[in-house]
Amino acid sequence: MTTIVGRTRHRNQPWYHPGIAECHAEVVMPDAARAGLGEFLRSRRERLSPAALGLPDRRRRRTPGLRREEVAELAGIGVDWYIRLEQGRTVSPSSETVEALASALRLDPAERAHLRELALNPARTPFTPERVPEATRRLVESLTEPAYITGRRWDLLAWNRAADDLFGDLAASPEADRNILVWLLLGERSRRLFGDGWAAQARHVVAQFRAAHDLWAGDPAFTELAARLQAGCPEFAAWWGRHDVGHSGPGRKTLYRPEPEDFDYATFQAAEDPALRLTIYAPTRGR
């Protein structure tokens, strides 16, 4: 048998997992971070179909998805301990437990990475706006293709004339509105520019913002932005409630100016500050 956090665990118990040390990490998670971790676990649990996982349905389910004890059994951890974790109580999982939970909840790579960050890197300093080095700003302004730099909160920090031509006069917007989410979700120009593809694009960006928002759970800079988006965009609340997370990557978008035109795009992290992300658009011109 093994003693873990003052409790005795026997190898013949069904939830015992010999490869997992279910001890508390030497990390004190802020209340908001624990709540964010618990909310993410609950959202992933509730979306799973027991039948799809081959689990028997022994009794009627009052809520969708798996039961907490089923997740605990699949992950090889104690039921009480998992309940405390999902409720946002004072427990911190080991890296082995995080990986076991990710497998039990059938997380995709983006969700798995998000769970790791939530659980294992909880300490965050208060958010402060990023600063773009002057040399980097000049480089962006010199590019002929549309380009802009954003920070962790998706604030627009630098852009060039081609980006103004594509997305509108960004400098004319109030500073509080110079944010990709505000532009995309609260403005009319973005809906015209993306046409029928607006909803898919907006939902994808919301999933990326959700991943960043959760890492700064409780920080006013993020919570106030989320509240503004919810108040101004009818679709946002439904997407936000799903708790989907995503990551950025290259791709292709069709923009209407007013005729449809395809653009390839890619995002790069700045070496001097990984919080800064450079996005560049290039028209395909029939490629």
mmCIF file of C-alpha atoms in Angstrom:
data_model
loop_
_atom_site.group_PDB
_atom_site.id
_atom_site.type_symbol
_atom_site.label_atom_id
_atom_site.label_comp_id
_atom_site.label_asym_id
_atom_site.label_seq_id
_atom_site.Cartn_x
_atom_site.Cartn_y
_atom_site.Cartn_z
ATOM 1 C CA MET A 1 0.000 0.000 0.000
ATOM 2 C CA THR A 2 1.013 3.642 -0.445
ATOM 3 C CA THR A 3 0.375 6.624 1.817
ATOM 4 C CA ILE A 4 -0.502 9.820 -0.029
ATOM 5 C CA VAL A 5 -1.385 13.091 1.675
ATOM 6 C CA GLY A 6 -2.310 11.387 4.887
ATOM 7 C CA ARG A 7 -4.559 8.789 3.231
ATOM 8 C CA THR A 8 -3.867 5.096 2.807
ATOM 9 C CA ARG A 9 -4.377 3.658 -0.625
ATOM 10 C CA HIS A 10 -4.522 -0.054 -1.345
ATOM 11 C CA ARG A 11 -3.500 -1.595 -4.631
ATOM 12 C CA ASN A 12 -6.698 -3.629 -4.858
ATOM 13 C CA GLN A 13 -8.872 -0.512 -4.950
ATOM 14 C CA PRO A 14 -10.281 -0.001 -8.491
ATOM 15 C CA TRP A 15 -9.049 3.571 -8.797
ATOM 16 C CA TYR A 16 -5.484 2.894 -7.673
ATOM 17 C CA HIS A 17 -2.893 3.796 -10.318
ATOM 18 C CA PRO A 18 0.661 2.657 -9.514
ATOM 19 C CA GLY A 19 2.237 5.170 -11.887
ATOM 20 C CA ILE A 20 0.623 8.284 -10.447
ATOM 21 C CA ALA A 21 1.786 10.164 -7.387
ATOM 22 C CA GLU A 22 -1.404 11.930 -6.401
ATOM 23 C CA CYS A 23 0.295 14.221 -3.959
ATOM 24 C CA HIS A 24 -0.031 17.948 -3.589
ATOM 25 C CA ALA A 25 2.586 19.913 -5.467
ATOM 26 C CA GLU A 26 4.476 22.579 -3.536
ATOM 27 C CA VAL A 27 2.421 25.263 -5.286
ATOM 28 C CA VAL A 28 -0.259 27.481 -3.829
ATOM 29 C CA MET A 29 -2.792 28.107 -6.560
ATOM 30 C CA PRO A 30 -4.758 31.366 -6.357
ATOM 31 C CA ASP A 31 -8.497 30.930 -5.854
ATOM 32 C CA ALA A 32 -9.297 32.154 -9.376
ATOM 33 C CA ALA A 33 -6.738 29.769 -10.909
ATOM 34 C CA ARG A 34 -8.176 26.790 -9.013
ATOM 35 C CA ALA A 35 -11.676 27.764 -10.100
ATOM 36 C CA GLY A 36 -10.536 28.039 -13.720
ATOM 37 C CA LEU A 37 -8.925 24.619 -13.608
ATOM 38 C CA GLY A 38 -12.052 23.082 -12.080
ATOM 39 C CA GLU A 39 -14.322 24.741 -14.640
ATOM 40 C CA PHE A 40 -12.199 23.446 -17.516
ATOM 41 C CA LEU A 41 -12.198 19.894 -16.145
ATOM 42 C CA ARG A 42 -15.959 19.995 -15.652
ATOM 43 C CA SER A 43 -16.594 21.304 -19.168
ATOM 44 C CA ARG A 44 -14.481 18.530 -20.715
ATOM 45 C CA ARG A 45 -16.146 15.869 -18.545
ATOM 46 C CA GLU A 46 -19.658 16.968 -19.458
ATOM 47 C CA ARG A 47 -19.058 16.798 -23.199
ATOM 48 C CA LEU A 48 -17.985 13.119 -23.182
ATOM 49 C CA SER A 49 -20.430 10.376 -24.077
ATOM 50 C CA PRO A 50 -20.227 7.347 -21.738
ATOM 51 C CA ALA A 51 -21.392 5.065 -24.548
ATOM 52 C CA ALA A 52 -18.612 6.289 -26.834
ATOM 53 C CA LEU A 53 -16.078 5.286 -24.162
ATOM 54 C CA GLY A 54 -17.683 1.878 -23.662
ATOM 55 C CA LEU A 55 -18.795 2.637 -20.111
ATOM 56 C CA PRO A 56 -21.859 0.838 -18.730
ATOM 57 C CA ASP A 57 -24.881 2.999 -17.946
ATOM 58 C CA ARG A 58 -25.855 1.432 -14.631
ATOM 59 C CA ARG A 59 -28.207 4.198 -13.474
ATOM 60 C CA ARG A 60 -30.028 7.177 -14.832
ATOM 61 C CA ARG A 61 -27.907 10.252 -15.515
ATOM 62 C CA ARG A 62 -29.288 13.592 -14.393
ATOM 63 C CA THR A 63 -26.546 15.590 -16.138
ATOM 64 C CA PRO A 64 -24.775 15.140 -19.492
ATOM 65 C CA GLY A 65 -21.394 13.501 -19.890
ATOM 66 C CA LEU A 66 -19.364 11.353 -17.541
ATOM 67 C CA ARG A 67 -19.790 11.196 -13.805
ATOM 68 C CA ARG A 68 -16.937 12.399 -11.649
ATOM 69 C CA GLU A 69 -16.271 8.911 -10.343
ATOM 70 C CA GLU A 70 -15.961 7.635 -13.928
ATOM 71 C CA VAL A 71 -13.307 10.246 -14.730
ATOM 72 C CA ALA A 72 -11.468 9.390 -11.534
ATOM 73 C CA GLU A 73 -11.534 5.689 -12.374
ATOM 74 C CA LEU A 74 -10.345 6.268 -15.944
ATOM 75 C CA ALA A 75 -7.506 8.485 -14.674
ATOM 76 C CA GLY A 76 -6.597 6.123 -11.843
ATOM 77 C CA ILE A 77 -7.066 8.646 -9.035
ATOM 78 C CA GLY A 78 -9.301 8.915 -5.975
ATOM 79 C CA VAL A 79 -12.883 10.081 -6.448
ATOM 80 C CA ASP A 80 -12.853 12.447 -3.463
ATOM 81 C CA TRP A 81 -9.597 13.958 -4.621
ATOM 82 C CA TYR A 82 -10.912 14.521 -8.153
ATOM 83 C CA ILE A 83 -14.078 16.133 -6.791
ATOM 84 C CA ARG A 84 -11.974 18.549 -4.758
ATOM 85 C CA LEU A 85 -9.937 19.361 -7.856
ATOM 86 C CA GLU A 86 -13.015 20.052 -9.977
ATOM 87 C CA GLN A 87 -14.588 22.139 -7.217
ATOM 88 C CA GLY A 88 -11.554 24.412 -7.137
ATOM 89 C CA ARG A 89 -10.506 23.427 -3.643
ATOM 90 C CA THR A 90 -6.924 23.571 -2.393
ATOM 91 C CA VAL A 91 -5.248 20.734 -4.254
ATOM 92 C CA SER A 92 -2.549 20.827 -6.906
ATOM 93 C CA PRO A 93 -2.012 17.827 -9.203
ATOM 94 C CA SER A 94 1.327 16.347 -10.147
ATOM 95 C CA SER A 95 2.402 16.276 -13.780
ATOM 96 C CA GLU A 96 1.633 12.532 -13.913
ATOM 97 C CA THR A 97 -1.909 13.161 -12.688
ATOM 98 C CA VAL A 98 -2.396 15.921 -15.250
ATOM 99 C CA GLU A 99 -1.403 13.578 -18.073
ATOM 100 C CA ALA A 100 -3.700 10.856 -16.740
ATOM 101 C CA LEU A 101 -6.617 13.305 -16.590
ATOM 102 C CA ALA A 102 -5.878 14.519 -20.113
ATOM 103 C CA SER A 103 -6.027 10.953 -21.395
ATOM 104 C CA ALA A 104 -9.171 10.124 -19.425
ATOM 105 C CA LEU A 105 -10.943 13.206 -20.777
ATOM 106 C CA ARG A 106 -9.767 12.512 -24.350
ATOM 107 C CA LEU A 107 -8.221 15.978 -24.705
ATOM 108 C CA ASP A 108 -6.845 17.066 -28.051
ATOM 109 C CA PRO A 109 -3.291 18.530 -28.203
ATOM 110 C CA ALA A 110 -4.446 22.130 -27.630
ATOM 111 C CA GLU A 111 -6.635 21.117 -24.669
ATOM 112 C CA ARG A 112 -3.887 18.939 -23.205
ATOM 113 C CA ALA A 113 -1.403 21.824 -23.373
ATOM 114 C CA HIS A 114 -3.988 24.122 -21.782
ATOM 115 C CA LEU A 115 -4.601 21.708 -18.908
ATOM 116 C CA ARG A 116 -0.854 21.504 -18.257
ATOM 117 C CA GLU A 117 -0.553 25.282 -18.100
ATOM 118 C CA LEU A 118 -3.581 25.643 -15.851
ATOM 119 C CA ALA A 119 -2.486 22.962 -13.419
ATOM 120 C CA LEU A 120 1.284 23.236 -13.350
ATOM 121 C CA ASN A 121 1.948 26.948 -13.902
ATOM 122 C CA PRO A 122 -0.647 28.692 -11.779
ATOM 123 C CA ALA A 123 1.374 31.675 -10.537
ATOM 124 C CA ARG A 124 0.774 34.770 -12.685
ATOM 125 C CA THR A 125 1.802 38.338 -12.057
ATOM 126 C CA PRO A 126 -0.880 40.980 -12.743
ATOM 127 C CA PHE A 127 -1.266 41.661 -16.444
ATOM 128 C CA THR A 128 0.552 44.667 -17.878
ATOM 129 C CA PRO A 129 0.351 45.752 -21.537
ATOM 130 C CA GLU A 130 3.296 44.665 -23.632
ATOM 131 C CA ARG A 131 5.678 47.114 -25.302
ATOM 132 C CA VAL A 132 6.886 46.651 -28.866
ATOM 133 C CA PRO A 133 10.606 47.435 -29.347
ATOM 134 C CA GLU A 134 11.068 50.359 -31.719
ATOM 135 C CA ALA A 135 13.172 48.309 -34.148
ATOM 136 C CA THR A 136 10.421 45.679 -34.359
ATOM 137 C CA ARG A 137 7.796 48.355 -34.903
ATOM 138 C CA ARG A 138 9.781 49.884 -37.767
ATOM 139 C CA LEU A 139 10.219 46.441 -39.336
ATOM 140 C CA VAL A 140 6.462 45.800 -39.273
ATOM 141 C CA GLU A 141 5.742 49.223 -40.763
ATOM 142 C CA SER A 142 8.195 48.532 -43.604
ATOM 143 C CA LEU A 143 6.420 45.351 -44.755
ATOM 144 C CA THR A 144 4.333 45.617 -47.916
ATOM 145 C CA GLU A 145 1.844 42.887 -46.948
ATOM 146 C CA PRO A 146 -0.740 43.427 -44.154
ATOM 147 C CA ALA A 147 0.947 42.788 -40.798
ATOM 148 C CA TYR A 148 0.270 43.536 -37.152
ATOM 149 C CA ILE A 149 1.546 42.659 -33.677
ATOM 150 C CA THR A 150 -0.709 41.590 -30.812
ATOM 151 C CA GLY A 151 -0.102 40.794 -27.150
ATOM 152 C CA ARG A 152 -1.453 38.172 -24.761
ATOM 153 C CA ARG A 153 -4.831 39.935 -24.502
ATOM 154 C CA TRP A 154 -5.047 40.309 -28.291
ATOM 155 C CA ASP A 155 -4.444 44.049 -28.086
ATOM 156 C CA LEU A 156 -3.214 45.583 -31.351
ATOM 157 C CA LEU A 157 0.193 47.009 -30.511
ATOM 158 C CA ALA A 158 1.672 47.773 -33.936
ATOM 159 C CA TRP A 159 0.581 47.503 -37.572
ATOM 160 C CA ASN A 160 1.430 48.776 -41.027
ATOM 161 C CA ARG A 161 -0.370 50.740 -43.723
ATOM 162 C CA ALA A 162 -1.374 47.588 -45.581
ATOM 163 C CA ALA A 163 -3.181 46.374 -42.425
ATOM 164 C CA ASP A 164 -5.037 49.691 -42.292
ATOM 165 C CA ASP A 165 -6.079 49.216 -45.910
ATOM 166 C CA LEU A 166 -7.349 45.708 -45.187
ATOM 167 C CA PHE A 167 -8.948 46.065 -41.761
ATOM 168 C CA GLY A 168 -9.827 49.766 -41.620
ATOM 169 C CA ASP A 169 -8.137 52.810 -40.120
ATOM 170 C CA LEU A 170 -6.937 51.189 -36.911
ATOM 171 C CA ALA A 171 -5.225 54.323 -35.642
ATOM 172 C CA ALA A 172 -8.560 56.180 -35.788
ATOM 173 C CA SER A 173 -10.096 53.766 -33.269
ATOM 174 C CA PRO A 174 -10.044 54.656 -29.558
ATOM 175 C CA GLU A 175 -7.152 52.947 -27.794
ATOM 176 C CA ALA A 176 -9.556 50.732 -25.827
ATOM 177 C CA ASP A 177 -10.936 49.411 -29.131
ATOM 178 C CA ARG A 178 -7.550 48.485 -30.600
ATOM 179 C CA ASN A 179 -8.023 44.819 -29.885
ATOM 180 C CA ILE A 180 -8.584 41.935 -32.311
ATOM 181 C CA LEU A 181 -11.543 40.563 -30.332
ATOM 182 C CA VAL A 182 -13.232 43.958 -30.084
ATOM 183 C CA TRP A 183 -12.704 44.569 -33.808
ATOM 184 C CA LEU A 184 -13.875 41.085 -34.801
ATOM 185 C CA LEU A 185 -16.851 40.622 -32.458
ATOM 186 C CA LEU A 186 -18.197 44.130 -31.888
ATOM 187 C CA GLY A 187 -17.637 45.867 -35.228
ATOM 188 C CA GLU A 188 -19.665 45.733 -38.418
ATOM 189 C CA ARG A 189 -16.658 45.909 -40.749
ATOM 190 C CA SER A 190 -15.391 42.490 -39.676
ATOM 191 C CA ARG A 191 -18.717 40.819 -40.508
ATOM 192 C CA ARG A 192 -18.667 42.340 -43.988
ATOM 193 C CA LEU A 193 -15.012 41.463 -44.498
ATOM 194 C CA PHE A 194 -15.396 37.781 -43.536
ATOM 195 C CA GLY A 195 -18.870 37.327 -45.013
ATOM 196 C CA ASP A 196 -20.256 33.822 -44.489
ATOM 197 C CA GLY A 197 -16.999 32.798 -42.807
ATOM 198 C CA TRP A 198 -17.355 35.311 -39.975
ATOM 199 C CA ALA A 199 -18.873 32.913 -37.415
ATOM 200 C CA ALA A 200 -16.220 30.233 -37.925
ATOM 201 C CA GLN A 201 -13.431 32.799 -37.706
ATOM 202 C CA ALA A 202 -14.910 34.475 -34.635
ATOM 203 C CA ARG A 203 -15.446 31.195 -32.824
ATOM 204 C CA HIS A 204 -11.859 30.139 -33.555
ATOM 205 C CA VAL A 205 -10.478 33.392 -32.127
ATOM 206 C CA VAL A 206 -12.716 33.140 -29.050
ATOM 207 C CA ALA A 207 -11.256 29.660 -28.377
ATOM 208 C CA GLN A 208 -7.746 31.110 -28.566
ATOM 209 C CA PHE A 209 -8.693 33.969 -26.245
ATOM 210 C CA ARG A 210 -10.258 31.495 -23.809
ATOM 211 C CA ALA A 211 -6.891 29.740 -23.479
ATOM 212 C CA ALA A 212 -5.182 33.037 -22.616
ATOM 213 C CA HIS A 213 -8.031 34.247 -20.386
ATOM 214 C CA ASP A 214 -7.916 31.135 -18.201
ATOM 215 C CA LEU A 215 -4.220 31.615 -17.483
ATOM 216 C CA TRP A 216 -5.004 35.059 -16.046
ATOM 217 C CA ALA A 217 -8.166 33.968 -14.267
ATOM 218 C CA GLY A 218 -9.476 36.801 -12.128
ATOM 219 C CA ASP A 219 -7.236 39.459 -13.674
ATOM 220 C CA PRO A 220 -9.388 42.555 -14.404
ATOM 221 C CA ALA A 221 -7.735 43.134 -17.789
ATOM 222 C CA PHE A 222 -9.122 39.802 -19.008
ATOM 223 C CA THR A 223 -12.387 39.583 -17.092
ATOM 224 C CA GLU A 224 -13.443 43.087 -18.127
ATOM 225 C CA LEU A 225 -12.713 42.355 -21.786
ATOM 226 C CA ALA A 226 -14.708 39.114 -21.624
ATOM 227 C CA ALA A 227 -17.622 40.975 -19.998
ATOM 228 C CA ARG A 228 -17.541 43.633 -22.715
ATOM 229 C CA LEU A 229 -17.601 41.002 -25.456
ATOM 230 C CA GLN A 230 -20.479 39.165 -23.804
ATOM 231 C CA ALA A 231 -22.502 42.360 -23.527
ATOM 232 C CA GLY A 232 -21.885 43.393 -27.138
ATOM 233 C CA CYS A 233 -21.873 40.150 -29.133
ATOM 234 C CA PRO A 234 -24.915 37.820 -28.962
ATOM 235 C CA GLU A 235 -22.930 34.827 -30.231
ATOM 236 C CA PHE A 236 -20.098 35.224 -27.724
ATOM 237 C CA ALA A 237 -21.959 33.861 -24.675
ATOM 238 C CA ALA A 238 -22.711 30.509 -26.314
ATOM 239 C CA TRP A 239 -19.149 30.069 -27.562
ATOM 240 C CA TRP A 240 -17.701 31.144 -24.223
ATOM 241 C CA GLY A 241 -19.877 28.713 -22.328
ATOM 242 C CA ARG A 242 -18.506 25.766 -24.304
ATOM 243 C CA HIS A 243 -15.052 26.487 -22.862
ATOM 244 C CA ASP A 244 -13.321 25.421 -26.084
ATOM 245 C CA VAL A 245 -9.631 26.309 -26.310
ATOM 246 C CA GLY A 246 -7.452 26.590 -29.375
ATOM 247 C CA HIS A 247 -4.108 27.806 -30.642
ATOM 248 C CA SER A 248 -2.964 29.917 -33.547
ATOM 249 C CA GLY A 249 -1.439 28.519 -36.701
ATOM 250 C CA PRO A 250 -1.085 29.191 -40.414
ATOM 251 C CA GLY A 251 -4.040 28.967 -42.745
ATOM 252 C CA ARG A 252 -6.084 30.612 -45.462
ATOM 253 C CA LYS A 253 -8.966 33.074 -45.196
ATOM 254 C CA THR A 254 -11.399 34.462 -47.734
ATOM 255 C CA LEU A 255 -11.998 38.185 -47.319
ATOM 256 C CA TYR A 256 -14.601 40.243 -49.180
ATOM 257 C CA ARG A 257 -13.331 43.668 -50.350
ATOM 258 C CA PRO A 258 -16.092 43.579 -51.654
ATOM 259 C CA GLU A 259 -15.161 40.810 -54.082
ATOM 260 C CA PRO A 260 -13.809 37.618 -52.445
ATOM 261 C CA GLU A 261 -10.035 37.400 -52.187
ATOM 262 C CA ASP A 262 -8.011 34.604 -50.576
ATOM 263 C CA PHE A 263 -5.182 35.341 -48.154
ATOM 264 C CA ASP A 264 -2.630 33.030 -46.608
ATOM 265 C CA TYR A 265 -1.665 34.003 -43.073
ATOM 266 C CA ALA A 266 0.786 32.934 -40.377
ATOM 267 C CA THR A 267 1.647 34.038 -36.839
ATOM 268 C CA PHE A 268 5.139 34.215 -35.326
ATOM 269 C CA GLN A 269 6.394 34.826 -31.795
ATOM 270 C CA ALA A 270 8.970 37.563 -31.229
ATOM 271 C CA ALA A 271 12.293 36.273 -29.900
ATOM 272 C CA GLU A 272 12.739 39.252 -27.571
ATOM 273 C CA ASP A 273 9.303 38.739 -25.989
ATOM 274 C CA PRO A 274 7.264 35.566 -26.725
ATOM 275 C CA ALA A 275 4.113 37.418 -25.631
ATOM 276 C CA LEU A 276 4.366 39.470 -28.833
ATOM 277 C CA ARG A 277 2.883 37.772 -31.916
ATOM 278 C CA LEU A 278 3.420 38.972 -35.454
ATOM 279 C CA THR A 279 0.657 38.068 -37.938
ATOM 280 C CA ILE A 280 1.202 38.505 -41.675
ATOM 281 C CA TYR A 281 -1.367 38.179 -44.478
ATOM 282 C CA ALA A 282 -0.387 37.516 -48.082
ATOM 283 C CA PRO A 283 -2.876 37.416 -51.002
ATOM 284 C CA THR A 284 -2.748 34.084 -52.793
ATOM 285 C CA ARG A 285 -3.400 35.675 -56.199
ATOM 286 C CA GLY A 286 -4.494 32.371 -57.729
ATOM 287 C CA ARG A 287 -1.875 30.163 -56.050
#
